[in-house]
CSV table of C-alpha atoms and ligand atoms in Angstrom, one decimal:
chain,number,residue,atom,x,y,z
A,1,MET,CA,0.0,0.0,0.0
A,2,SER,CA,1.2,3.5,-0.8
A,3,TYR,CA,-1.0,5.4,1.5
A,4,THR,CA,0.5,8.7,2.8
A,5,GLY,CA,-2.5,10.7,4.1
A,6,PRO,CA,-3.5,11.7,7.6
A,7,GLU,CA,-4.6,9.4,10.3
A,8,PHE,CA,-7.2,9.4,13.0
A,9,ASP,CA,-6.1,9.4,16.6
A,10,PRO,CA,-7.5,6.3,18.3
A,11,PRO,CA,-9.3,7.7,21.3
A,12,GLN,CA,-8.0,7.2,24.9
A,13,GLN,CA,-5.2,5.0,23.7
A,14,ARG,CA,-2.8,5.7,26.5
A,15,ARG,CA,-5.3,6.3,29.3
A,16,PHE,CA,-6.7,2.9,28.9
A,17,ARG,CA,-3.7,0.8,29.7
A,18,ARG,CA,-2.5,2.0,33.0
A,19,ALA,CA,-5.7,1.8,35.1
A,20,PRO,CA,-6.4,-1.9,34.5
A,21,LEU,CA,-2.8,-2.7,35.2
A,22,ALA,CA,-2.8,-0.9,38.5
A,23,VAL,CA,-6.0,-2.5,39.5
A,24,GLY,CA,-4.6,-5.9,38.5
A,25,LEU,CA,-1.5,-5.4,40.5
A,26,ALA,CA,-3.5,-4.3,43.6
A,27,ALA,CA,-5.6,-7.4,43.3
A,28,LEU,CA,-2.5,-9.6,43.1
A,29,VAL,CA,-0.9,-8.4,46.2
A,30,PRO,CA,-3.2,-10.1,48.8
A,31,GLY,CA,-2.8,-13.4,46.9
A,32,ALA,CA,1.0,-13.2,46.9
A,33,LEU,CA,1.6,-15.0,50.2
A,34,LEU,CA,-0.7,-17.9,49.3
A,35,GLY,CA,0.8,-18.1,45.8
A,36,TRP,CA,4.3,-18.2,47.3
A,37,VAL,CA,3.4,-21.0,49.7
A,38,VAL,CA,1.9,-23.0,46.8
A,39,TYR,CA,4.9,-22.3,44.7
A,40,GLU,CA,7.3,-23.5,47.4
A,41,GLY,CA,5.3,-26.7,47.7
A,42,VAL,CA,4.9,-27.7,44.1
A,43,GLY,CA,7.3,-25.6,42.1
A,44,ARG,CA,6.7,-23.0,39.5
A,45,PRO,CA,4.1,-24.3,37.1
A,46,GLY,CA,4.8,-24.3,33.4
A,47,GLY,CA,7.3,-21.5,33.0
A,48,ASP,CA,11.1,-21.8,32.5
A,49,ASP,CA,11.8,-18.2,32.4
A,50,ALA,CA,11.1,-16.8,35.9
A,51,GLY,CA,12.8,-13.5,35.2
A,52,GLN,CA,10.2,-12.6,32.7
A,53,ALA,CA,7.6,-12.3,35.4
A,54,SER,CA,9.2,-9.3,37.1
A,55,ALA,CA,7.0,-6.6,35.6
A,56,ALA,CA,3.9,-8.1,37.4
A,57,THR,CA,5.5,-9.5,40.5
A,58,PRO,CA,4.0,-8.2,43.7
A,59,LYS,CA,6.5,-6.1,45.6
A,60,SER,CA,5.2,-7.5,48.9
A,61,ALA,CA,6.4,-11.0,48.3
A,62,PRO,CA,7.8,-12.6,51.4
A,63,ALA,CA,11.6,-12.4,51.8
A,64,SER,CA,13.6,-15.6,52.0
A,65,PRO,CA,16.5,-14.7,54.2
A,66,ASP,CA,18.1,-18.1,54.1
A,67,ASP,CA,18.5,-18.2,50.4
A,68,ALA,CA,19.1,-15.1,48.5
A,69,LYS,CA,18.6,-16.9,45.3
A,70,ALA,CA,15.1,-18.2,46.1
A,71,PRO,CA,12.9,-17.8,43.1
A,72,VAL,CA,10.4,-14.9,43.1
A,73,PRO,CA,6.8,-16.1,43.5
A,74,THR,CA,4.7,-16.0,40.5
A,75,PRO,CA,1.6,-13.7,40.4
A,76,SER,CA,-1.8,-15.2,40.8
A,77,GLY,CA,-4.3,-15.3,38.0
A,78,SER,CA,-5.3,-17.9,35.4
A,79,LEU,CA,-2.4,-17.0,33.2
A,80,ALA,CA,0.2,-16.7,35.9
A,81,GLY,CA,3.5,-18.1,34.7
A,82,LYS,CA,2.6,-17.8,31.1
A,83,VAL,CA,4.6,-15.6,28.6
A,84,ILE,CA,2.6,-14.2,25.7
A,85,LEU,CA,4.1,-12.3,22.7
A,86,ILE,CA,2.0,-9.6,21.1
A,87,ASP,CA,3.1,-8.5,17.7
A,88,PRO,CA,1.3,-5.3,16.6
A,89,GLY,CA,1.5,-5.6,12.8
A,90,HIS,CA,3.6,-2.9,11.0
A,91,ASN,CA,4.6,0.4,12.6
A,92,PRO,CA,2.9,3.8,12.2
A,93,GLY,CA,6.2,5.2,11.0
A,94,ASN,CA,6.8,2.7,8.2
A,95,PHE,CA,5.1,5.1,5.7
A,96,GLN,CA,8.0,7.5,6.1
A,97,HIS,CA,10.7,4.8,6.0
A,98,THR,CA,10.0,2.8,2.9
A,99,SER,CA,13.6,2.3,1.9
A,100,GLU,CA,14.4,0.8,5.3
A,101,ILE,CA,11.4,-1.5,5.3
A,102,ASN,CA,12.0,-2.6,1.7
A,103,GLN,CA,15.3,-4.1,2.7
A,104,LYS,CA,15.2,-7.9,2.2
A,105,VAL,CA,15.4,-10.3,5.1
A,106,ASN,CA,15.7,-14.1,5.0
A,107,ILE,CA,12.5,-15.9,6.0
A,108,GLY,CA,13.8,-19.4,5.4
A,109,THR,CA,12.0,-20.1,2.2
A,110,ASN,CA,13.2,-17.0,0.4
A,111,TRP,CA,14.1,-13.3,0.9
A,112,LYS,CA,11.3,-10.9,1.6
A,113,GLU,CA,10.9,-7.2,2.5
A,114,CYS,CA,11.7,-6.3,6.1
A,115,ASP,CA,8.1,-5.2,6.6
A,116,THR,CA,5.4,-3.3,4.7
A,117,THR,CA,3.5,-0.1,5.5
A,118,GLY,CA,0.3,-2.0,6.1
A,119,THR,CA,-3.1,-0.7,4.8
A,120,SER,CA,-5.6,1.9,6.0
A,121,THR,CA,-9.2,2.7,5.9
A,122,ASN,CA,-10.3,4.9,3.0
A,123,ALA,CA,-10.6,7.8,5.5
A,124,GLY,CA,-7.0,7.4,6.6
A,125,TYR,CA,-7.0,5.3,9.8
A,126,SER,CA,-3.9,3.2,9.4
A,127,GLU,CA,-3.5,-0.5,10.1
A,128,ALA,CA,-0.4,0.2,12.2
A,129,ARG,CA,-2.4,2.5,14.5
A,130,PHE,CA,-5.2,0.0,14.7
A,131,THR,CA,-2.8,-2.9,15.6
A,132,LEU,CA,-1.0,-0.9,18.3
A,133,ASP,CA,-4.3,0.1,19.9
A,134,VAL,CA,-5.7,-3.4,20.0
A,135,ALA,CA,-2.3,-4.6,21.3
A,136,HIS,CA,-2.5,-2.2,24.2
A,137,ARG,CA,-6.0,-3.3,25.1
A,138,LEU,CA,-5.0,-7.0,24.8
A,139,ARG,CA,-1.9,-6.4,27.0
A,140,ALA,CA,-4.0,-4.9,29.7
A,141,LEU,CA,-6.4,-7.9,29.6
A,142,LEU,CA,-3.7,-10.5,29.7
A,143,GLU,CA,-1.7,-8.8,32.5
A,144,LYS,CA,-4.8,-8.6,34.6
A,145,GLN,CA,-4.9,-12.4,34.4
A,146,GLY,CA,-1.3,-12.6,35.5
A,147,ALA,CA,0.4,-13.2,32.2
A,148,THR,CA,3.8,-11.8,31.3
A,149,VAL,CA,3.4,-9.9,28.1
A,150,LYS,CA,6.1,-9.1,25.6
A,151,MET,CA,5.6,-6.7,22.7
A,152,THR,CA,7.6,-6.7,19.4
A,153,HIS,CA,7.4,-3.0,19.5
A,154,ASP,CA,5.3,-0.3,21.4
A,155,GLY,CA,5.6,2.6,19.0
A,156,ASP,CA,8.8,3.5,20.8
A,157,ARG,CA,11.3,2.5,18.1
A,158,PRO,CA,12.9,5.1,15.9
A,159,ALA,CA,9.9,5.3,13.6
A,160,TRP,CA,10.0,2.0,11.8
A,161,GLY,CA,10.2,-1.8,12.1
A,162,PRO,CA,11.2,-4.2,13.5
A,163,CYS,CA,11.6,-6.4,10.5
A,164,VAL,CA,9.5,-9.6,10.4
A,165,ASP,CA,12.5,-11.9,11.2
A,166,LYS,CA,13.2,-9.8,14.3
A,167,ARG,CA,9.5,-10.0,15.3
A,168,ALA,CA,9.8,-13.8,15.2
A,169,ALA,CA,13.0,-13.8,17.1
A,170,ILE,CA,11.6,-11.7,19.9
A,171,GLY,CA,8.9,-14.3,20.6
A,172,ASN,CA,11.4,-17.1,20.3
A,173,ASP,CA,13.9,-15.4,22.7
A,174,ALA,CA,11.1,-14.9,25.2
A,175,HIS,CA,10.2,-18.6,25.0
A,176,ALA,CA,6.6,-17.4,24.6
A,177,ASP,CA,3.9,-19.9,25.4
A,178,ALA,CA,1.9,-18.3,22.7
A,179,ALA,CA,2.4,-15.5,20.2
A,180,ILE,CA,-0.1,-13.5,18.2
A,181,SER,CA,0.4,-11.0,15.4
A,182,ILE,CA,-2.4,-8.5,15.0
A,183,HIS,CA,-3.4,-7.1,11.6
A,184,ALA,CA,-6.3,-5.8,9.5
A,185,ASP,CA,-6.6,-6.5,5.9
A,186,GLY,CA,-6.8,-4.3,2.7
A,187,ALA,CA,-9.1,-6.1,0.4
A,188,PRO,CA,-11.8,-4.8,-2.0
A,189,GLU,CA,-15.1,-3.3,-0.8
A,190,GLY,CA,-17.6,-6.1,-0.1
A,191,ASP,CA,-14.9,-8.4,1.3
A,192,ARG,CA,-15.7,-8.7,4.9
A,193,GLY,CA,-15.0,-10.5,8.2
A,194,PHE,CA,-11.9,-11.7,10.0
A,195,HIS,CA,-9.6,-14.6,9.6
A,196,VAL,CA,-6.8,-16.3,11.5
A,197,ILE,CA,-3.6,-17.3,9.7
A,198,LEU,CA,-1.8,-20.5,10.7
A,199,PRO,CA,1.7,-21.5,9.8
A,200,ALA,CA,2.1,-24.1,7.0
A,201,THR,CA,4.7,-26.8,7.4
A,202,VAL,CA,7.9,-25.2,6.3
A,203,HIS,CA,11.4,-26.8,6.6
A,204,SER,CA,13.8,-24.7,4.6
A,205,GLY,CA,16.9,-22.7,5.7
A,206,ALA,CA,16.4,-21.1,9.1
A,207,ALA,CA,12.7,-22.0,9.0
A,208,ASP,CA,11.3,-25.1,10.6
A,209,THR,CA,7.7,-24.9,11.6
A,210,ARG,CA,7.2,-28.6,12.0
A,211,PRO,CA,7.1,-28.5,15.9
A,212,ILE,CA,4.7,-25.5,16.0
A,213,VAL,CA,2.2,-26.4,13.2
A,214,GLY,CA,0.0,-28.5,15.5
A,215,PRO,CA,-0.1,-26.3,18.6
A,216,SER,CA,-0.5,-23.2,16.4
A,217,ARG,CA,-3.6,-24.7,14.7
A,218,THR,CA,-5.1,-25.3,18.1
A,219,LEU,CA,-4.2,-21.7,19.2
A,220,GLY,CA,-5.8,-20.4,15.9
A,221,GLU,CA,-8.9,-22.4,16.3
A,222,ARG,CA,-9.4,-21.1,19.9
A,223,VAL,CA,-8.8,-17.5,18.8
A,224,GLU,CA,-11.2,-17.9,15.8
A,225,LYS,CA,-14.0,-19.2,18.0
A,226,ASP,CA,-13.7,-16.7,20.7
A,227,PHE,CA,-13.1,-13.7,18.4
A,228,ALA,CA,-16.3,-14.6,16.6
A,229,LYS,CA,-18.2,-15.0,19.8
A,230,VAL,CA,-17.1,-11.8,21.5
A,231,THR,CA,-17.1,-9.4,18.5
A,232,GLY,CA,-20.1,-11.0,16.7
A,233,SER,CA,-18.1,-10.7,13.5
A,234,ALA,CA,-18.5,-13.4,10.8
A,235,PRO,CA,-15.5,-15.3,9.5
A,236,SER,CA,-14.1,-13.9,6.3
A,237,ASN,CA,-16.3,-14.2,3.2
A,238,TYR,CA,-13.2,-14.0,0.9
A,239,VAL,CA,-10.5,-16.2,2.6
A,240,GLY,CA,-10.8,-19.6,4.2
A,241,ASN,CA,-14.1,-20.8,2.8
A,242,GLY,CA,-16.1,-19.6,5.8
A,243,THR,CA,-13.8,-21.3,8.4
A,244,GLY,CA,-12.1,-18.1,9.5
A,245,LEU,CA,-8.8,-20.0,9.1
A,246,ASP,CA,-6.1,-19.8,6.5
A,247,VAL,CA,-2.7,-21.5,6.2
A,248,ARG,CA,0.3,-19.7,4.7
A,249,LYS,CA,3.9,-20.4,4.1
A,250,ASP,CA,5.0,-16.9,2.9
A,251,LEU,CA,5.0,-15.0,6.2
A,252,GLY,CA,8.4,-14.6,7.9
A,253,GLY,CA,6.8,-14.0,11.2
A,254,LEU,CA,5.3,-17.5,11.1
A,255,ASN,CA,8.1,-19.3,9.2
A,256,LEU,CA,10.7,-18.3,11.6
A,257,SER,CA,8.7,-18.8,14.8
A,258,THR,CA,9.7,-21.6,17.2
A,259,VAL,CA,6.8,-20.9,19.5
A,260,PRO,CA,3.0,-21.4,18.8
A,261,LYS,CA,2.0,-18.4,16.7
A,262,VAL,CA,-0.8,-17.2,14.6
A,263,PHE,CA,-1.8,-14.0,12.8
A,264,ILE,CA,-5.2,-12.5,13.0
A,265,GLU,CA,-6.7,-10.2,10.3
A,266,CYS,CA,-9.4,-8.5,12.3
A,267,GLY,CA,-11.4,-7.2,9.4
A,268,ASN,CA,-11.1,-5.5,6.0
A,269,MET,CA,-10.1,-1.8,6.4
A,270,ARG,CA,-11.1,-1.1,2.8
A,271,ASP,CA,-14.7,-2.2,3.3
A,272,SER,CA,-16.9,0.6,4.6
A,273,LYS,CA,-18.9,-1.6,7.0
A,274,ASP,CA,-15.8,-3.3,8.4
A,275,ALA,CA,-14.1,0.0,8.7
A,276,ALA,CA,-16.9,1.3,10.8
A,277,LEU,CA,-16.1,-1.4,13.3
A,278,LEU,CA,-12.3,-1.2,13.1
A,279,THR,CA,-12.4,2.6,13.8
A,280,SER,CA,-14.6,2.1,16.9
A,281,GLY,CA,-12.8,2.0,20.3
A,282,ALA,CA,-15.6,-0.1,21.7
A,283,TRP,CA,-15.3,-2.6,18.9
A,284,ARG,CA,-11.5,-2.8,19.3
A,285,GLN,CA,-12.0,-3.6,23.0
A,286,LYS,CA,-14.2,-6.5,22.0
A,287,ALA,CA,-11.6,-7.6,19.5
A,288,ALA,CA,-9.0,-7.6,22.2
A,289,GLN,CA,-11.3,-9.5,24.5
A,290,GLY,CA,-11.9,-12.1,21.9
A,291,ILE,CA,-8.2,-12.6,21.3
A,292,SER,CA,-7.5,-12.7,25.0
A,293,ASP,CA,-10.2,-15.4,25.6
A,294,GLY,CA,-8.7,-17.4,22.7
A,295,LEU,CA,-5.2,-17.2,24.2
A,296,ALA,CA,-6.6,-18.1,27.7
A,297,ASP,CA,-8.4,-21.1,26.3
A,298,PHE,CA,-5.3,-22.3,24.5
A,299,LEU,CA,-3.0,-21.8,27.5
A,300,GLY,CA,-5.5,-23.5,29.9
A,301,ASN,CA,-5.1,-26.8,28.1
B,401,ZN,ZN1,-0.9,-6.2,8.1
């Protein structure tokens, strides 16, 4: 896409995030002692990366004077101990850095552009702004449930990127239990609905998706079901034959992932009816809730 026009400001983007996080942390503190006792008895469930939990670890956790290296207790919540990677598709600054994002990176099967600008609504609300807003809402929901959330970027980079290979590496390095890349599509008017993209089996160069194809499909099916339920949106009428699922082998962010990962195209920004949803903060909150529910369903198994 070659869009260069103005963008809408998503309303209340920054204000939204902090309050739920603060409430979540406050709710965690009373449970910290119990959680610590359980932890000491049975060991830390699931995770192998205790340091990742520091952002949500209650400060009132009991000290362990006899062993300075005692592990920090995990936060309470249904997603405690889980690491989730959120990848907000594209970057609002990519439009101004087309030479940088056109540089090729190796995605295993072939070389491909570092990233693209993404699409936008006809009125100028960019996909990158949309994905970052949904990511913030999703992060708040997941952290409230005790998850440790990593982001591939938070609008804080020098204006562009990261490249798709780096986005995969960030999830891999975090040993994420699940990863989701958030997008919205740019298809013709009349093409409507959402779809979830699953990794194909790829074994070429640095790409080997064989270990993640199965769990990624399960993740994708959970996200598809819950996204439909919470948003009321129908699965895509132009991809996936009504299943809301698509399988692709041309996306570096999936090919290079070593952790269960899917993309979600939340709707078609170029369709006027879908655009009315995508530009609504209330709808984006539902979108985040649907994705959060899908992740929680997947990680609860
Ligand atoms: Zn996209």
